[in-house]
CSV table of N, CA and C in Angstrom, one decimal:
chain,number,residue,atom,x,y,z
A,28,MET,N,111.4,122.1,125.5
A,28,MET,CA,111.7,121.7,124.1
A,28,MET,C,110.4,121.1,123.5
A,29,LYS,N,110.1,121.6,122.3
A,29,LYS,CA,108.9,121.2,121.6
A,29,LYS,C,109.1,119.8,121.0
A,30,LYS,N,108.2,118.9,121.2
A,30,LYS,CA,108.3,117.5,120.7
A,30,LYS,C,108.0,117.5,119.2
A,31,ILE,N,108.6,116.5,118.5
A,31,ILE,CA,108.3,116.3,117.1
A,31,ILE,C,107.1,115.4,117.0
A,32,ARG,N,106.0,115.8,116.4
A,32,ARG,CA,104.8,115.0,116.3
A,32,ARG,C,104.9,114.1,115.1
A,33,VAL,N,104.9,112.8,115.3
A,33,VAL,CA,105.1,111.9,114.2
A,33,VAL,C,103.9,111.0,114.1
A,34,LEU,N,103.4,110.9,112.9
A,34,LEU,CA,102.2,110.1,112.5
A,34,LEU,C,102.8,108.8,111.9
A,35,GLY,N,102.5,107.7,112.5
A,35,GLY,CA,102.9,106.4,111.9
A,35,GLY,C,101.7,105.7,111.4
A,36,ILE,N,101.8,105.2,110.2
A,36,ILE,CA,100.8,104.4,109.6
A,36,ILE,C,101.5,103.0,109.3
A,37,ALA,N,101.2,102.1,110.2
A,37,ALA,CA,101.9,100.8,110.0
A,37,ALA,C,101.0,99.8,109.2
A,38,PRO,N,101.5,99.2,108.2
A,38,PRO,CA,100.7,98.3,107.4
A,38,PRO,C,100.3,97.0,108.2
A,39,TYR,N,100.9,96.7,109.3
A,39,TYR,CA,100.6,95.5,110.1
A,39,TYR,C,101.0,95.8,111.5
A,40,GLU,N,100.4,95.0,112.4
A,40,GLU,CA,100.6,95.1,113.8
A,40,GLU,C,102.1,95.1,114.3
A,41,GLY,N,102.8,94.1,113.7
A,41,GLY,CA,104.2,94.0,114.1
A,41,GLY,C,105.0,95.3,113.9
A,42,MET,N,104.7,96.0,112.8
A,42,MET,CA,105.4,97.2,112.5
A,42,MET,C,105.0,98.3,113.5
A,43,ARG,N,103.7,98.3,113.9
A,43,ARG,CA,103.3,99.3,114.9
A,43,ARG,C,104.1,99.1,116.2
A,44,MET,N,104.3,97.8,116.6
A,44,MET,CA,105.0,97.5,117.8
A,44,MET,C,106.5,98.0,117.7
A,45,GLN,N,107.0,97.8,116.5
A,45,GLN,CA,108.4,98.2,116.3
A,45,GLN,C,108.5,99.7,116.4
A,46,MET,N,107.6,100.4,115.8
A,46,MET,CA,107.6,101.9,115.8
A,46,MET,C,107.6,102.4,117.3
A,47,TRP,N,106.7,101.8,118.1
A,47,TRP,CA,106.6,102.2,119.5
A,47,TRP,C,107.8,101.9,120.2
A,48,SER,N,108.4,100.7,120.0
A,48,SER,CA,109.7,100.3,120.6
A,48,SER,C,110.8,101.3,120.3
A,49,LEU,N,110.9,101.7,119.1
A,49,LEU,CA,112.0,102.6,118.7
A,49,LEU,C,111.7,104.0,119.2
A,50,ALA,N,110.5,104.5,119.2
A,50,ALA,CA,110.1,105.8,119.7
A,50,ALA,C,110.5,106.0,121.1
A,51,LYS,N,110.5,104.9,121.9
A,51,LYS,CA,110.9,105.1,123.3
A,51,LYS,C,112.3,105.5,123.5
A,52,GLU,N,113.1,105.3,122.5
A,52,GLU,CA,114.5,105.7,122.6
A,52,GLU,C,114.7,107.2,122.3
A,53,PHE,N,113.7,107.9,121.8
A,53,PHE,CA,113.8,109.2,121.4
A,53,PHE,C,112.7,110.1,122.2
A,54,PRO,N,113.0,110.6,123.3
A,54,PRO,CA,112.0,111.3,124.1
A,54,PRO,C,111.5,112.6,123.5
A,55,GLU,N,112.2,113.1,122.4
A,55,GLU,CA,111.7,114.3,121.7
A,55,GLU,C,110.6,114.0,120.7
A,56,ILE,N,110.3,112.7,120.6
A,56,ILE,CA,109.2,112.3,119.6
A,56,ILE,C,107.9,112.0,120.3
A,57,ASP,N,106.9,112.6,119.8
A,57,ASP,CA,105.5,112.3,120.2
A,57,ASP,C,104.9,111.5,119.1
A,58,LEU,N,104.8,110.2,119.3
A,58,LEU,CA,104.3,109.3,118.2
A,58,LEU,C,102.9,108.9,118.4
A,59,THR,N,102.2,108.9,117.3
A,59,THR,CA,100.8,108.4,117.1
A,59,THR,C,100.9,107.3,116.0
A,60,VAL,N,100.5,106.1,116.3
A,60,VAL,CA,100.6,105.0,115.3
A,60,VAL,C,99.2,104.4,115.1
A,61,HIS,N,98.8,104.3,113.8
A,61,HIS,CA,97.6,103.6,113.5
A,61,HIS,C,98.0,102.4,112.6
A,62,VAL,N,97.3,101.3,112.6
A,62,VAL,CA,97.5,100.2,111.8
A,62,VAL,C,96.6,100.2,110.6
A,63,GLY,N,97.1,100.2,109.4
A,63,GLY,CA,96.3,100.3,108.2
A,63,GLY,C,97.1,100.2,107.0
A,64,ASP,N,96.7,99.3,106.1
A,64,ASP,CA,97.5,99.1,104.8
A,64,ASP,C,96.7,99.7,103.7
A,65,LEU,N,97.4,100.5,102.8
A,65,LEU,CA,96.8,101.1,101.6
A,65,LEU,C,95.5,101.8,101.9
A,66,GLU,N,94.4,101.3,101.5
A,66,GLU,CA,93.1,102.0,101.6
A,66,GLU,C,92.8,102.2,103.1
A,67,GLU,N,93.1,101.3,104.0
A,67,GLU,CA,92.9,101.5,105.4
A,67,GLU,C,93.7,102.7,105.9
A,68,GLY,N,94.9,102.8,105.4
A,68,GLY,CA,95.8,103.9,105.8
A,68,GLY,C,95.3,105.2,105.3
A,69,LEU,N,94.8,105.2,104.0
A,69,LEU,CA,94.1,106.4,103.5
A,69,LEU,C,92.9,106.8,104.2
A,70,PHE,N,92.1,105.8,104.6
A,70,PHE,CA,90.9,106.1,105.4
A,70,PHE,C,91.3,106.8,106.8
A,71,ILE,N,92.3,106.2,107.4
A,71,ILE,CA,92.8,106.8,108.6
A,71,ILE,C,93.2,108.2,108.5
A,72,ILE,N,94.0,108.5,107.5
A,72,ILE,CA,94.5,109.9,107.4
A,72,ILE,C,93.3,110.9,106.9
A,73,GLN,N,92.3,110.4,106.2
A,73,GLN,CA,91.2,111.2,105.8
A,73,GLN,C,90.2,111.4,106.9
A,74,ASN,N,90.1,110.4,107.8
A,74,ASN,CA,89.0,110.5,108.8
A,74,ASN,C,89.5,110.6,110.3
A,75,GLN,N,90.7,110.3,110.5
A,75,GLN,CA,91.2,110.4,111.9
A,75,GLN,C,92.5,111.2,112.0
A,76,PHE,N,92.8,112.0,111.0
A,76,PHE,CA,94.0,112.8,111.0
A,76,PHE,C,93.7,114.0,111.9
A,77,GLN,N,93.9,113.8,113.2
A,77,GLN,CA,93.6,114.8,114.2
A,77,GLN,C,94.9,115.5,114.6
A,78,GLY,N,94.9,116.8,114.7
A,78,GLY,CA,96.1,117.5,115.2
A,78,GLY,C,97.1,117.7,114.0
A,79,GLU,N,98.1,118.4,114.4
A,79,GLU,CA,99.1,118.7,113.4
A,79,GLU,C,100.3,117.8,113.6
A,80,TYR,N,100.8,117.2,112.6
A,80,TYR,CA,102.0,116.3,112.6
A,80,TYR,C,103.1,117.0,111.8
A,81,ASP,N,104.3,116.7,112.3
A,81,ASP,CA,105.5,117.2,111.6
A,81,ASP,C,105.9,116.3,110.5
A,82,ILE,N,105.7,115.0,110.6
A,82,ILE,CA,106.2,114.0,109.7
A,82,ILE,C,105.4,112.8,109.8
A,83,ALA,N,105.4,112.0,108.7
A,83,ALA,CA,104.7,110.7,108.8
A,83,ALA,C,105.7,109.6,108.4
A,84,ILE,N,105.4,108.4,108.9
A,84,ILE,CA,106.3,107.3,108.6
A,84,ILE,C,105.4,106.1,108.3
A,85,SER,N,105.8,105.4,107.2
A,85,SER,CA,105.1,104.2,106.8
A,85,SER,C,106.1,103.3,105.9
A,86,ARG,N,105.5,102.3,105.2
A,86,ARG,CA,106.3,101.4,104.5
A,86,ARG,C,105.7,101.1,103.1
A,87,GLY,N,106.5,100.8,102.1
A,87,GLY,CA,106.1,100.3,100.8
A,87,GLY,C,105.0,101.1,100.2
A,88,ALA,N,104.1,100.4,99.6
A,88,ALA,CA,103.0,101.1,98.9
A,88,ALA,C,102.2,102.0,99.7
A,89,THR,N,102.1,101.7,101.0
A,89,THR,CA,101.3,102.6,102.0
A,89,THR,C,102.1,103.9,102.1
A,90,ALA,N,103.4,103.9,102.2
A,90,ALA,CA,104.1,105.2,102.2
A,90,ALA,C,104.0,106.0,100.9
A,91,SER,N,104.0,105.3,99.8
A,91,SER,CA,103.8,106.0,98.5
A,91,SER,C,102.4,106.6,98.4
A,92,MET,N,101.4,105.9,98.9
A,92,MET,CA,100.1,106.5,99.0
A,92,MET,C,100.0,107.7,99.9
A,93,LEU,N,100.7,107.7,101.0
A,93,LEU,CA,100.7,108.8,102.0
A,93,LEU,C,101.4,110.0,101.3
A,94,LYS,N,102.4,109.8,100.6
A,94,LYS,CA,103.1,110.9,99.9
A,94,LYS,C,102.2,111.7,99.0
A,95,LYS,N,101.2,111.0,98.4
A,95,LYS,CA,100.3,111.6,97.5
A,95,LYS,C,99.2,112.4,98.2
A,96,HIS,N,98.9,112.1,99.4
A,96,HIS,CA,97.8,112.6,100.1
A,96,HIS,C,98.1,113.5,101.3
A,97,LEU,N,99.3,113.6,101.7
A,97,LEU,CA,99.7,114.4,102.9
A,97,LEU,C,100.6,115.6,102.4
A,98,ASN,N,100.5,116.6,103.2
A,98,ASN,CA,101.3,117.8,102.9
A,98,ASN,C,102.5,118.0,103.9
A,99,ILE,N,102.9,116.8,104.5
A,99,ILE,CA,104.0,116.8,105.3
A,99,ILE,C,105.0,115.8,104.8
A,100,PRO,N,106.3,115.8,105.2
A,100,PRO,CA,107.2,114.8,104.7
A,100,PRO,C,106.8,113.4,105.2
A,101,VAL,N,107.0,112.5,104.3
A,101,VAL,CA,106.7,111.1,104.6
A,101,VAL,C,108.0,110.3,104.5
A,102,ILE,N,108.4,109.6,105.6
A,102,ILE,CA,109.6,108.8,105.6
A,102,ILE,C,109.2,107.4,105.3
A,103,GLU,N,109.8,106.8,104.3
A,103,GLU,CA,109.5,105.4,103.9
A,103,GLU,C,110.5,104.4,104.5
A,104,VAL,N,110.0,103.5,105.3
A,104,VAL,CA,110.8,102.4,105.9
A,104,VAL,C,111.0,101.4,104.7
A,105,GLU,N,112.2,101.3,104.3
A,105,GLU,CA,112.5,100.4,103.1
A,105,GLU,C,112.3,98.9,103.5
A,106,ILE,N,111.9,98.2,102.5
A,106,ILE,CA,111.8,96.7,102.6
A,106,ILE,C,113.2,96.2,102.4
A,107,SER,N,113.8,95.5,103.3
A,107,SER,CA,115.2,95.1,103.3
A,107,SER,C,115.4,93.8,102.7
A,108,MET,N,116.6,93.5,102.4
A,108,MET,CA,116.9,92.1,101.9
A,108,MET,C,116.6,91.1,103.0
A,109,TYR,N,116.8,91.5,104.2
A,109,TYR,CA,116.5,90.6,105.3
A,109,TYR,C,115.0,90.3,105.3
A,110,ASP,N,114.2,91.3,105.1
A,110,ASP,CA,112.7,91.0,105.0
A,110,ASP,C,112.4,90.0,103.9
A,111,ILE,N,113.0,90.1,102.8
A,111,ILE,CA,112.8,89.2,101.7
A,111,ILE,C,113.3,87.8,102.0
A,112,LEU,N,114.5,87.8,102.6
A,112,LEU,CA,115.0,86.5,103.0
A,112,LEU,C,114.1,85.8,104.0
A,113,CYS,N,113.6,86.5,105.0
A,113,CYS,CA,112.7,85.9,106.0
A,113,CYS,C,111.5,85.3,105.3
A,114,ALA,N,110.9,86.1,104.4
A,114,ALA,CA,109.7,85.6,103.7
A,114,ALA,C,110.0,84.3,102.9
A,115,ILE,N,111.2,84.3,102.2
A,115,ILE,CA,111.5,83.1,101.4
A,115,ILE,C,111.8,81.9,102.3
A,116,LYS,N,112.4,82.2,103.4
A,116,LYS,CA,112.7,81.1,104.4
A,116,LYS,C,111.4,80.5,105.0
A,117,LEU,N,110.5,81.4,105.4
A,117,LEU,CA,109.3,81.0,106.0
A,117,LEU,C,108.4,80.2,105.0
A,118,SER,N,108.6,80.5,103.7
A,118,SER,CA,107.8,79.8,102.7
A,118,SER,C,108.4,78.5,102.2
A,119,ASN,N,109.6,78.2,102.7
A,119,ASN,CA,110.4,77.1,102.3
A,119,ASN,C,110.8,77.2,100.8
A,120,GLY,N,111.0,78.5,100.4
A,120,GLY,CA,111.3,78.9,99.1
A,120,GLY,C,112.7,78.4,98.5
A,121,MET,N,113.5,78.0,99.4
A,121,MET,CA,114.8,77.5,99.0
A,121,MET,C,114.7,76.1,98.4
A,122,ILE,N,113.6,75.4,98.7
A,122,ILE,CA,113.4,74.0,98.4
A,122,ILE,C,112.2,73.8,97.5
A,123,GLU,N,111.1,74.4,97.8
A,123,GLU,CA,109.8,74.2,97.1
A,123,GLU,C,109.6,75.2,96.0
A,124,LYS,N,108.7,74.9,95.1
A,124,LYS,CA,108.3,75.9,94.1
A,124,LYS,C,107.3,76.9,94.6
A,125,ASN,N,107.7,78.1,94.6
A,125,ASN,CA,106.9,79.2,95.2
A,125,ASN,C,106.7,80.4,94.2
A,126,ALA,N,105.8,81.2,94.6
A,126,ALA,CA,105.6,82.4,93.8
A,126,ALA,C,105.6,83.6,94.8
A,127,MET,N,106.0,84.8,94.3
A,127,MET,CA,106.1,86.0,95.1
A,127,MET,C,105.2,87.0,94.3
A,128,ILE,N,104.3,87.7,95.1
A,128,ILE,CA,103.6,88.8,94.6
A,128,ILE,C,103.9,90.0,95.4
A,129,PHE,N,104.3,91.1,94.7
A,129,PHE,CA,104.7,92.3,95.5
A,129,PHE,C,104.4,93.5,94.6
A,130,PHE,N,104.5,94.7,95.2
A,130,PHE,CA,104.3,95.9,94.4
A,130,PHE,C,105.6,96.2,93.6
A,131,ALA,N,105.4,96.7,92.4
A,131,ALA,CA,106.4,96.8,91.4
A,131,ALA,C,107.6,97.6,91.8
A,132,ASP,N,107.4,98.5,92.8
A,132,ASP,CA,108.5,99.4,93.3
A,132,ASP,C,109.7,98.6,93.9
A,133,ILE,N,109.5,97.3,94.3
A,133,ILE,CA,110.6,96.6,94.8
A,133,ILE,C,111.0,95.4,93.9
A,134,GLU,N,110.5,95.4,92.7
A,134,GLU,CA,110.8,94.3,91.7
A,134,GLU,C,112.3,94.1,91.5
A,135,LYS,N,113.1,95.1,91.3
A,135,LYS,CA,114.5,94.9,91.0
A,135,LYS,C,115.2,94.3,92.2
A,136,SER,N,114.9,94.7,93.4
A,136,SER,CA,115.5,94.1,94.6
A,136,SER,C,115.2,92.7,94.8
A,137,VAL,N,113.9,92.3,94.6
A,137,VAL,CA,113.5,90.9,94.8
A,137,VAL,C,114.1,90.0,93.7
A,138,THR,N,114.0,90.5,92.5
A,138,THR,CA,114.6,89.7,91.4
A,138,THR,C,116.1,89.4,91.6
A,139,SER,N,116.8,90.5,91.9
A,139,SER,CA,118.3,90.3,92.2
A,139,SER,C,118.5,89.3,93.3
A,140,PHE,N,117.8,89.5,94.4
A,140,PHE,CA,118.0,88.6,95.6
A,140,PHE,C,117.7,87.2,95.2
A,141,CYS,N,116.6,86.9,94.5
A,141,CYS,CA,116.2,85.5,94.2
A,141,CYS,C,117.3,84.9,93.2
A,142,GLU,N,117.8,85.7,92.3
A,142,GLU,CA,118.8,85.2,91.4
A,142,GLU,C,120.1,84.9,92.2
A,143,LEU,N,120.5,85.7,93.1
A,143,LEU,CA,121.7,85.5,93.9
A,143,LEU,C,121.6,84.2,94.7
A,144,LEU,N,120.4,83.9,95.3
A,144,LEU,CA,120.2,82.7,96.1
A,144,LEU,C,119.8,81.5,95.2
A,145,ASP,N,119.6,81.7,93.9
A,145,ASP,CA,119.2,80.7,93.0
A,145,ASP,C,118.0,80.0,93.5
A,146,CYS,N,117.0,80.8,93.8
A,146,CYS,CA,115.7,80.3,94.3
A,146,CYS,C,114.8,80.0,93.2
A,147,ASP,N,114.0,79.0,93.3
A,147,ASP,CA,113.0,78.6,92.3
A,147,ASP,C,111.7,79.3,92.6
A,148,ILE,N,111.6,80.6,92.4
A,148,ILE,CA,110.5,81.4,92.8
A,148,ILE,C,110.1,82.2,91.5
A,149,ASP,N,108.8,82.1,91.2
A,149,ASP,CA,108.2,82.9,90.1
A,149,ASP,C,107.8,84.3,90.7
A,150,ILE,N,108.1,85.3,90.0
A,150,ILE,CA,107.9,86.7,90.5
A,150,ILE,C,106.8,87.4,89.8
A,151,TYR,N,105.8,87.9,90.5
A,151,TYR,CA,104.7,88.6,89.9
A,151,TYR,C,104.5,90.0,90.5
A,152,PRO,N,105.1,91.0,89.9
A,152,PRO,CA,104.9,92.4,90.4
A,152,PRO,C,103.5,92.9,90.0
A,153,ILE,N,102.9,93.7,90.9
A,153,ILE,CA,101.7,94.4,90.6
A,153,ILE,C,101.8,95.9,90.8
A,154,GLU,N,101.0,96.6,90.1
A,154,GLU,CA,101.0,98.1,90.1
A,154,GLU,C,100.1,98.6,91.2
A,155,LYS,N,98.9,97.9,91.3
A,155,LYS,CA,97.9,98.4,92.3
A,155,LYS,C,97.2,97.3,92.9
A,156,VAL,N,96.6,97.5,94.1
A,156,VAL,CA,96.0,96.4,94.8
A,156,VAL,C,94.9,95.7,94.1
A,157,GLU,N,94.2,96.5,93.2
A,157,GLU,CA,93.1,95.9,92.4
A,157,GLU,C,93.5,94.8,91.5
A,158,ASP,N,94.8,94.7,91.2
A,158,ASP,CA,95.4,93.7,90.3
A,158,ASP,C,95.5,92.3,91.0
A,159,ILE,N,95.5,92.3,92.3
A,159,ILE,CA,95.9,91.1,93.0
A,159,ILE,C,94.9,89.9,92.8
A,160,HIS,N,93.6,90.3,92.8
A,160,HIS,CA,92.6,89.2,92.7
A,160,HIS,C,92.7,88.4,91.4
A,161,ASP,N,92.8,89.2,90.3
A,161,ASP,CA,92.9,88.5,89.0
A,161,ASP,C,94.2,87.7,88.9
A,162,LEU,N,95.3,88.3,89.5
A,162,LEU,CA,96.5,87.6,89.4
A,162,LEU,C,96.5,86.3,90.2
A,163,LEU,N,95.9,86.3,91.4
A,163,LEU,CA,95.7,85.1,92.2
A,163,LEU,C,94.9,84.1,91.5
A,164,GLU,N,93.8,84.5,90.8
A,164,GLU,CA,93.0,83.6,90.0
A,164,GLU,C,93.8,82.9,88.9
A,165,SER,N,94.7,83.7,88.3
A,165,SER,CA,95.4,83.2,87.1
A,165,SER,C,96.6,82.2,87.6
A,166,ILE,N,97.1,82.4,88.8
A,166,ILE,CA,98.2,81.5,89.2
A,166,ILE,C,97.9,80.4,90.1
A,167,LYS,N,96.6,80.3,90.6
A,167,LYS,CA,96.3,79.3,91.5
A,167,LYS,C,96.3,77.9,90.9
A,168,GLN,N,96.3,77.8,89.6
A,168,GLN,CA,96.4,76.5,89.0
A,168,GLN,C,97.8,76.0,88.8
A,169,LYS,N,98.8,76.8,89.2
A,169,LYS,CA,100.2,76.5,88.9
A,169,LYS,C,100.8,75.6,90.0
A,170,ASP,N,100.1,75.2,90.9
A,170,ASP,CA,100.6,74.2,91.9
A,170,ASP,C,101.8,74.7,92.7
A,171,TYR,N,101.7,75.9,93.2
A,171,TYR,CA,102.8,76.4,94.0
A,171,TYR,C,102.7,75.9,95.4
A,172,HIS,N,103.8,75.6,96.1
A,172,HIS,CA,103.9,75.3,97.5
A,172,HIS,C,103.4,76.4,98.3
A,173,ALA,N,103.8,77.6,98.0
A,173,ALA,CA,103.3,78.8,98.7
A,173,ALA,C,103.4,80.0,97.8
A,174,ILE,N,102.6,81.0,98.2
A,174,ILE,CA,102.6,82.3,97.5
A,174,ILE,C,103.0,83.3,98.6
A,175,VAL,N,104.1,84.0,98.4
A,175,VAL,CA,104.6,85.0,99.3
A,175,VAL,C,104.2,86.3,98.8
A,176,CYS,N,103.5,87.1,99.7
A,176,CYS,CA,103.1,88.4,99.2
A,176,CYS,C,103.0,89.4,100.4
A,177,ASP,N,102.7,90.6,100.0
A,177,ASP,CA,102.5,91.7,100.9
A,177,ASP,C,101.3,91.4,101.9
A,178,VAL,N,101.2,92.2,102.9
A,178,VAL,CA,100.0,92.1,103.8
A,178,VAL,C,98.7,92.1,103.1
A,179,VAL,N,98.6,92.8,102.0
A,179,VAL,CA,97.4,92.9,101.2
A,179,VAL,C,96.9,91.5,100.9
């Protein structure tokens, strides 16, 4: 039986480990995983994309970027409500004044979740990674306890 060649671009090391762990359950999968977020992920596929892959897997903005640059199907691992809850909990966002910066594609989910939990979190969606520096400069004077954001 021919194995399914899967290219994983994990935005962070923890996701790489999860991909490897899950792939062990499926012997028909031949998984190659690289760690790289956005530009790093693009660099990987442009410079290290060796061999033929049947499908790619990534998350968030990295998956969106891969869809634009690959000619194979890209499966996007969704950012779950559990992921958002863990980030809020780790930042003490249920008690302290916090900010969240994330890519605009998950704005509706994050906003709904924060409203549901009645969290005191200011939400700052961005369209592209280049926006993050100016945004951080503009909000650093607002005395947040924490700023929760993407790996970027």
